[in-house]
mmCIF file of C-alpha atoms in Angstrom:
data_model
loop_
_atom_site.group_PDB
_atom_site.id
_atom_site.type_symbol
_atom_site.label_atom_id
_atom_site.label_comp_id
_atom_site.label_asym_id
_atom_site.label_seq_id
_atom_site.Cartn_x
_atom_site.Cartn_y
_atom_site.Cartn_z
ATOM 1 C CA UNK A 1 241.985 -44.001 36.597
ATOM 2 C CA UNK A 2 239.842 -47.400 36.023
ATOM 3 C CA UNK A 3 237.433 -48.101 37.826
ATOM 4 C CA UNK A 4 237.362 -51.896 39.241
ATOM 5 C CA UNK A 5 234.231 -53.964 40.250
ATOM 6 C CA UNK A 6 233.784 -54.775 43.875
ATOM 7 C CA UNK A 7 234.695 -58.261 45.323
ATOM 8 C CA UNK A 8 231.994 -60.452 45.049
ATOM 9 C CA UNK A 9 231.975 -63.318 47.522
ATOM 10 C CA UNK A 10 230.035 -66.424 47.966
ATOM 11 C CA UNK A 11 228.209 -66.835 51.754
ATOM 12 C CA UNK A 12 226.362 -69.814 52.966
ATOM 13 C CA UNK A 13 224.198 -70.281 55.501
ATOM 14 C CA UNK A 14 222.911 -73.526 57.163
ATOM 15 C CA UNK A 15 219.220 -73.217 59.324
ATOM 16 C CA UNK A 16 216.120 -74.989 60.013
ATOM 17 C CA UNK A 17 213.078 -73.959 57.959
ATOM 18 C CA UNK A 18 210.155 -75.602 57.968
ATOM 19 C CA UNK A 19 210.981 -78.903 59.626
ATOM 20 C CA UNK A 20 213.675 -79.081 57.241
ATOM 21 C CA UNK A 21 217.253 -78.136 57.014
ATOM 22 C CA UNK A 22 217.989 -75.281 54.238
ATOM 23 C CA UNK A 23 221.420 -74.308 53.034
ATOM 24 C CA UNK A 24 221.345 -70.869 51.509
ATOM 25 C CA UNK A 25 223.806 -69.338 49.553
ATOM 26 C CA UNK A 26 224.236 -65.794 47.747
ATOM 27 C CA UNK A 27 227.157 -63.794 45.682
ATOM 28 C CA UNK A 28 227.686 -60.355 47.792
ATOM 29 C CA UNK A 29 229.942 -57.535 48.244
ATOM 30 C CA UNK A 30 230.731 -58.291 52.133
ATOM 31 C CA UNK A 31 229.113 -60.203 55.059
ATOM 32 C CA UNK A 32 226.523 -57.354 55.962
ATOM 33 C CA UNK A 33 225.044 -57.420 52.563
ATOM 34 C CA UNK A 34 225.149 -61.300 52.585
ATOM 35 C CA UNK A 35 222.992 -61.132 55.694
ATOM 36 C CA UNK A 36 220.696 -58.738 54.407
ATOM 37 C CA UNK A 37 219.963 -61.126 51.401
ATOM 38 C CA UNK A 38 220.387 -64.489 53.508
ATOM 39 C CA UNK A 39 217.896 -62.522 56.440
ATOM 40 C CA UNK A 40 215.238 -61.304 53.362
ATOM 41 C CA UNK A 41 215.551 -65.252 52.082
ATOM 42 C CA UNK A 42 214.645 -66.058 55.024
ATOM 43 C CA UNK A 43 211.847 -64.277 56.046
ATOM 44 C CA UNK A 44 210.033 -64.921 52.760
ATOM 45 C CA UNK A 45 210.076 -68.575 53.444
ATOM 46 C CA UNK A 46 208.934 -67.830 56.756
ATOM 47 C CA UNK A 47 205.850 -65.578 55.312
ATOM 48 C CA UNK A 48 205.344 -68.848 53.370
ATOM 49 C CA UNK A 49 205.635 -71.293 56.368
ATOM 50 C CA UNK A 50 202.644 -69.033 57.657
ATOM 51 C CA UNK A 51 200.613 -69.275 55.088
ATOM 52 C CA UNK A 52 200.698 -72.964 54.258
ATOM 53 C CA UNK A 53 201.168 -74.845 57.307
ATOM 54 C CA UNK A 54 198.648 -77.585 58.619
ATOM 55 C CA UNK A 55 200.657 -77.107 62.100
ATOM 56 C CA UNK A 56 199.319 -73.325 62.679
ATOM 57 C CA UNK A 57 196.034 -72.926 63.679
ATOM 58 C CA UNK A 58 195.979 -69.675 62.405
ATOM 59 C CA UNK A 59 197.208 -70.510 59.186
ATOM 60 C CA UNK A 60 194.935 -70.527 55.645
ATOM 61 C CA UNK A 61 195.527 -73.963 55.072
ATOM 62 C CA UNK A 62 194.049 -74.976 58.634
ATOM 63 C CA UNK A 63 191.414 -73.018 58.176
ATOM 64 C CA UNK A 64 190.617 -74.932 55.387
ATOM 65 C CA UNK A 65 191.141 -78.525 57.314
ATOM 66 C CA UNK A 66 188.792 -76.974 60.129
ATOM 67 C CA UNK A 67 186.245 -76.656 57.613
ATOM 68 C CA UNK A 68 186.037 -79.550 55.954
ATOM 69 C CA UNK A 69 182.817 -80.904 54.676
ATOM 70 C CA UNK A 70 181.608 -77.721 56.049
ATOM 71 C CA UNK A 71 181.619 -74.442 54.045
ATOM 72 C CA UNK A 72 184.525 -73.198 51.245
ATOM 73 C CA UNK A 73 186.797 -70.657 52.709
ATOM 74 C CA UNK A 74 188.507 -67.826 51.120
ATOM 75 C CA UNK A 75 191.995 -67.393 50.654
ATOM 76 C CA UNK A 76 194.780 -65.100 49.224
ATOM 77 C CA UNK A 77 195.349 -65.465 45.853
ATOM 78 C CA UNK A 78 198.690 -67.208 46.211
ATOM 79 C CA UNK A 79 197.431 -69.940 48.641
ATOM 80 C CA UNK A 80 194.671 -70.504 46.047
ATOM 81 C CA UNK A 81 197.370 -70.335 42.995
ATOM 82 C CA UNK A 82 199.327 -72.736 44.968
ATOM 83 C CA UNK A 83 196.585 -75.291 45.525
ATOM 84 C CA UNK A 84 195.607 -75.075 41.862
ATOM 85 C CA UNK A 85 199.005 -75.809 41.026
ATOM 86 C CA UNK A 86 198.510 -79.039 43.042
ATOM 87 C CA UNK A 87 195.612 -80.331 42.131
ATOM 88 C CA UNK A 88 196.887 -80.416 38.311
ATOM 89 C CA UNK A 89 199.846 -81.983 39.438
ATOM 90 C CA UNK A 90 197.322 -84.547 41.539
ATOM 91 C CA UNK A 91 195.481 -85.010 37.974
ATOM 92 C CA UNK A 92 198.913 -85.252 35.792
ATOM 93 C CA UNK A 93 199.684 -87.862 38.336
ATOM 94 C CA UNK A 94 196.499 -89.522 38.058
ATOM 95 C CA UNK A 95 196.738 -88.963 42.317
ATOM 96 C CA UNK A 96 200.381 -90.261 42.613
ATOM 97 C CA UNK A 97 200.722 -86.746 43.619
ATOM 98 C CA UNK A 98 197.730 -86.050 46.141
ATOM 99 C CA UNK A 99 197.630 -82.777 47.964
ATOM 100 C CA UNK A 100 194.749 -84.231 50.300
ATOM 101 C CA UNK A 101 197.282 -87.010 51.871
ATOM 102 C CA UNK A 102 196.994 -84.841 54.864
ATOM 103 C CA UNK A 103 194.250 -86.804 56.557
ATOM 104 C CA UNK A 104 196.684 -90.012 56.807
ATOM 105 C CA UNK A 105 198.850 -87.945 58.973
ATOM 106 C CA UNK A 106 196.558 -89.746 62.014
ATOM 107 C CA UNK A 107 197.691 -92.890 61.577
ATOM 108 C CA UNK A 108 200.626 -92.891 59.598
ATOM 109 C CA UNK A 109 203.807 -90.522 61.613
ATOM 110 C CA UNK A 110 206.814 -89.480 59.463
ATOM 111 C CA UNK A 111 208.482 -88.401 62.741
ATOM 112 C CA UNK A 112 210.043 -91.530 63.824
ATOM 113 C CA UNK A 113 207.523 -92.238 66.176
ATOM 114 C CA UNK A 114 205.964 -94.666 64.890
ATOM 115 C CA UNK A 115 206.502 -98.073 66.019
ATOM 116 C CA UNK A 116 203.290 -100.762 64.688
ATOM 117 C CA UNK A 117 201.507 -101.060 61.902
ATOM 118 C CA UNK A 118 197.929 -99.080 61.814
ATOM 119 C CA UNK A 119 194.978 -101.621 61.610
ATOM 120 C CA UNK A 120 193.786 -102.195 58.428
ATOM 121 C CA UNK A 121 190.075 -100.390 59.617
ATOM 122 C CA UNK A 122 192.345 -97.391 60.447
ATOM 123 C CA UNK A 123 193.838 -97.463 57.145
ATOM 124 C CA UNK A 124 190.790 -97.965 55.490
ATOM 125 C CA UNK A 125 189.275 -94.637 57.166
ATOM 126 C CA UNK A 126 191.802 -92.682 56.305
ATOM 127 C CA UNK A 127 191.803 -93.717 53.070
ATOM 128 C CA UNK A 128 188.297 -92.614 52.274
ATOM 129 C CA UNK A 129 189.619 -89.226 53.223
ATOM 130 C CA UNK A 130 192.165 -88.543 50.266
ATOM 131 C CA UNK A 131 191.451 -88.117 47.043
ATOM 132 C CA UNK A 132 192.222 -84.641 45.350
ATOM 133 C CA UNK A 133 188.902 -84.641 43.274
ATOM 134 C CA UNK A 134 186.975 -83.980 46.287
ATOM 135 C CA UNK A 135 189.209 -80.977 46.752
ATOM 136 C CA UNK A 136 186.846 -78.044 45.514
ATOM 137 C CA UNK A 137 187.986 -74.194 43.896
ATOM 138 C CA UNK A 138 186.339 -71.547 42.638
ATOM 139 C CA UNK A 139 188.433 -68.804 40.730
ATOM 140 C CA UNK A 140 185.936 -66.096 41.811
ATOM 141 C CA UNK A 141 186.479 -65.551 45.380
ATOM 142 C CA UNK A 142 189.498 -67.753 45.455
ATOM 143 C CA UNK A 143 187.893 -70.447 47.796
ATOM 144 C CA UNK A 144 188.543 -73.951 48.836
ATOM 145 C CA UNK A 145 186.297 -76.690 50.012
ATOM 146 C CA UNK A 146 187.206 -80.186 51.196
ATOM 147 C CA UNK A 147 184.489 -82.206 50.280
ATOM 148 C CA UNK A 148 184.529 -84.604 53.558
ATOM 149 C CA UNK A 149 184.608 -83.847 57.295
ATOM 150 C CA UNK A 150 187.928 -84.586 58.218
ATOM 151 C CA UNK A 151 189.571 -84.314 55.260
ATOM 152 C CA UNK A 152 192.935 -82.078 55.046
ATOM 153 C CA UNK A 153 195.236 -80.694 52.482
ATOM 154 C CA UNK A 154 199.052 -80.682 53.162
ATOM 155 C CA UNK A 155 202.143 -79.107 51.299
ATOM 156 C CA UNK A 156 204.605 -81.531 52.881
ATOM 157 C CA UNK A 157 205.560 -82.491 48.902
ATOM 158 C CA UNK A 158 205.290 -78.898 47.450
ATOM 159 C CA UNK A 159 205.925 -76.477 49.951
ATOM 160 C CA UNK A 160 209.609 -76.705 50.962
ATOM 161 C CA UNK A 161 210.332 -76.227 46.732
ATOM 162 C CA UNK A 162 207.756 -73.676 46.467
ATOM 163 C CA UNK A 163 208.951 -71.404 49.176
ATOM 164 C CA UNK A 164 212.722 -71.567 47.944
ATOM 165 C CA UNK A 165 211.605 -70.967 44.809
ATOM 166 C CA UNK A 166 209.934 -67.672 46.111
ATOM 167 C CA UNK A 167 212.919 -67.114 47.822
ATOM 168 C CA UNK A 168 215.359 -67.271 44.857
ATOM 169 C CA UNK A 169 212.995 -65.221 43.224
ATOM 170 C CA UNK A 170 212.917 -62.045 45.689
ATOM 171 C CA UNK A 171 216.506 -62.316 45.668
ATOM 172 C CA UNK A 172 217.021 -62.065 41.930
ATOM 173 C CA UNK A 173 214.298 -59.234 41.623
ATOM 174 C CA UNK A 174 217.213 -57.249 44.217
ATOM 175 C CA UNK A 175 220.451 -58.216 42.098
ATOM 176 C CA UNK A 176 221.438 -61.219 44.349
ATOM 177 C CA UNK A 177 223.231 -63.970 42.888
#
């Protein structure tokens, strides 16, 4: 008798992710082990979500926005890994990339809501707050200071990309395709 292979199918799955639509899609035997792999997906961008957003108070990164041009704070390694990662981007960039944009998130909304153009003395203040050189690490306890009250750090360019790519990792490391 041969043996065959099982039936591999392809599943998709449209949701809402951190403010952004995600379409997810895996190779698996039948729909309960596509769910497992789409729900594990899931959940790791979610673990993400919580450790980078500027929305959650209890978050890392607004930890490190409440602290501002006060003290460093300490972070897991990835969060730290992640905003190393940025800041050489910021400097490949020479700050066309700029993980400290976050501050202009007062005056400027990406949510539709916005309906006049800022004064120029609000754009001005806001602009004295970015600028990924006063964005401060130290390798040894995996800290990170904002150099100016009121600055913040946001991963609204790197985080989406990140946390699928952590994603498509997880699901490799199990056999998903």
């Amino acid at each position: 008798m041969i043996a065959t292979a099982l039936a591999q199918h392809t599943y998709k799955q449209h949701m809402m992710i951190m403010g952004c639509q995600f379409d997810i899609t895996v190779i698996a035997e039948d729909q309960e082990q596509a769910d497992y792999f789409i729900d594990t997906a899931v959940n790791e961008m979610r673990r993400i979500e919580r450790l980078i957003s500027s929305w959650d108070p209890k978050s890392q990164t607004s930890a490190i926005n409440r602290n501002a041009g006060i003290r460093p704070v300490s972070v897991d390694q990835e969060l730290f890994n992640l905003i190393r990662r940025a800041l050489a981007l910021s400097m490949v960039t020479d700050g066309a990339f700029d993980i400290s944009y976050g501050s202009m998130d007062r005056i400027w909304k990406f949510d539709g809501s916005l309906t006049e153009m800022p004064e120029a003395q609000q754009i001005a203040q806001s602009v004295a707050l970015v600028g990924y050189e006063k964005v401060h690490i130290q390798a040894q306890d995996t800290s990170v200071y904002l150099e100016k009250a009121g600055m913040k750090i946001g991963f609204g360019a790197i985080g989406k990309g990140y946390a699928a790519d952590k994603a498509k990792a997880l699901l490799q490391s199990m056999g998903c395709k």
